[in-house]
Amino acid sequence: DLWVTCEGDAAVDPHHTVEDVGIAVGQAIRQALGERGGIARFGSAFAPLDEALARAVVDVSGRPYLHFEAAMPEPVIGADFAASLVEEFWRGLVINAYLTVHIDLLRARNAHHAAEAIFKAGALALREATRITAERSFVPSTKGIL
């Protein structure tokens, strides 16, 4: 479980606050994974929310890379949250957790639904990739490190 609270400059520009939360969550994931031994390494998931459908694919590779293909259907979520900040959160998380992640928004007409489907798919794929499948001493890589 993870609980995040944040005080930031959201009234001025929420970009840095959202990015910093992604960075902090990514660092926590990296720390929790340790040497990454015994995990499945790969995970993928689809998740819907009403008309929206997203796909996420995760490789706990030790090589940070984000491919984010999500044309948000509206520029703003709610009253004032820029839909583009969804990608900024994921970029901060991926780079700091040392993950390779591909996120694709397959369809959506509502930006809120799109964002929620993206986060659900990402969480499910990450859970699958980090599940324990072998002894902790086994690192799922031909190089022996991740």
XYZ file of C-alpha atoms in Angstrom:
146
model
C 0.000 0.000 0.000
C 1.085 3.533 -0.664
C -0.346 6.773 0.664
C 0.813 10.052 -0.856
C 0.154 13.538 0.420
C 1.601 16.616 -1.158
C 1.707 20.334 -0.633
C 2.827 22.190 -3.697
C 2.419 25.143 -5.937
C -0.740 23.849 -7.605
C -2.366 27.287 -7.509
C 0.551 28.709 -9.505
C 1.381 25.756 -11.757
C 0.392 22.161 -10.943
C 2.975 20.792 -13.402
C 5.805 20.626 -10.850
C 3.580 19.217 -8.122
C 2.287 16.420 -10.347
C 5.777 15.679 -11.669
C 7.237 15.626 -8.134
C 4.589 13.162 -6.958
C 5.456 10.899 -9.911
C 9.145 11.173 -9.004
C 8.474 10.311 -5.354
C 6.281 7.329 -6.243
C 8.888 6.119 -8.740
C 11.637 6.337 -6.123
C 9.480 4.397 -3.656
C 8.855 1.678 -6.242
C 12.568 1.443 -7.077
C 13.431 1.150 -3.386
C 10.735 -1.473 -2.790
C 11.954 -3.570 -5.729
C 15.510 -3.711 -4.393
C 17.604 -6.031 -6.554
C 14.438 -7.025 -8.461
C 15.039 -10.705 -7.852
C 12.233 -13.247 -8.026
C 9.779 -11.015 -9.905
C 7.917 -11.803 -13.115
C 9.536 -8.718 -14.731
C 6.920 -8.242 -17.466
C 3.291 -7.245 -17.103
C 0.497 -5.970 -19.289
C -3.108 -4.982 -18.775
C -6.130 -3.428 -20.408
C -8.521 -1.375 -18.313
C -11.776 0.364 -19.211
C -13.790 3.140 -17.703
C -17.095 3.451 -19.501
C -16.212 4.368 -23.119
C -12.467 4.713 -22.430
C -10.027 1.846 -22.873
C -6.313 1.908 -22.069
C -3.449 -0.555 -22.367
C -0.225 -0.563 -20.340
C 2.821 -2.771 -20.778
C 5.588 -2.780 -18.154
C 9.113 -4.177 -18.162
C 10.910 -3.868 -14.827
C 14.047 -3.575 -16.900
C 16.275 -1.171 -15.013
C 16.177 0.976 -18.171
C 13.843 3.967 -17.871
C 11.741 4.603 -20.953
C 8.190 5.850 -21.389
C 6.156 5.597 -24.561
C 2.915 7.493 -23.953
C 0.453 7.394 -26.830
C -2.673 8.990 -25.399
C -4.439 11.719 -27.292
C -6.610 13.068 -24.514
C -10.077 13.929 -25.825
C -10.291 17.152 -23.794
C -7.507 19.511 -22.687
C -8.757 19.804 -19.108
C -9.982 17.276 -16.531
C -12.496 18.729 -14.128
C -12.293 22.463 -13.521
C -8.579 23.072 -13.988
C -6.372 19.953 -14.220
C -4.497 19.905 -17.533
C -4.930 16.500 -19.166
C -1.285 16.679 -20.309
C -0.210 16.262 -16.673
C -1.175 12.587 -16.786
C 1.859 11.977 -19.002
C 4.087 14.109 -16.749
C 3.178 11.972 -13.733
C 4.003 8.766 -15.600
C 7.288 10.183 -16.913
C 8.409 11.044 -13.377
C 7.405 7.611 -12.103
C 8.982 5.611 -14.933
C 12.319 7.439 -14.929
C 12.716 7.173 -11.163
C 11.543 3.563 -10.848
C 13.818 2.517 -13.762
C 10.959 0.947 -15.699
C 10.158 0.606 -19.377
C 6.467 1.437 -19.813
C 4.244 1.697 -22.872
C 0.858 3.329 -22.336
C -1.730 3.532 -25.097
C -5.144 5.122 -24.858
C -7.120 3.065 -27.334
C -10.320 5.107 -27.180
C -12.011 7.754 -25.076
C -14.462 10.624 -25.342
C -14.041 11.959 -21.815
C -10.651 13.040 -20.417
C -11.519 11.981 -16.862
C -12.436 8.498 -18.066
C -9.281 8.378 -20.200
C -7.023 9.285 -17.272
C -8.680 6.791 -14.943
C -8.414 3.979 -17.505
C -4.704 4.812 -17.995
C -3.984 4.715 -14.263
C -5.915 1.484 -13.762
C -4.135 -0.248 -16.659
C -0.755 1.014 -15.433
C -1.362 -0.198 -11.885
C -2.535 -3.632 -13.045
C 0.448 -4.074 -15.380
C 2.879 -2.989 -12.660
C 1.308 -5.414 -10.189
C 1.684 -8.246 -12.704
C 5.311 -7.347 -13.501
C 6.343 -7.154 -9.853
C 4.628 -10.290 -8.595
C 6.923 -12.850 -7.013
C 7.382 -15.878 -9.289
C 10.731 -17.344 -8.172
C 13.334 -17.285 -5.430
C 14.628 -13.803 -4.596
C 18.077 -14.856 -5.796
C 16.727 -15.378 -9.334
C 16.971 -12.234 -11.443
C 14.880 -12.501 -14.651
C 17.609 -11.344 -17.013
C 20.248 -13.078 -19.109
C 22.718 -10.528 -17.724
C 21.830 -11.426 -14.139
C 20.963 -7.822 -13.186
C 18.098 -5.436 -13.800
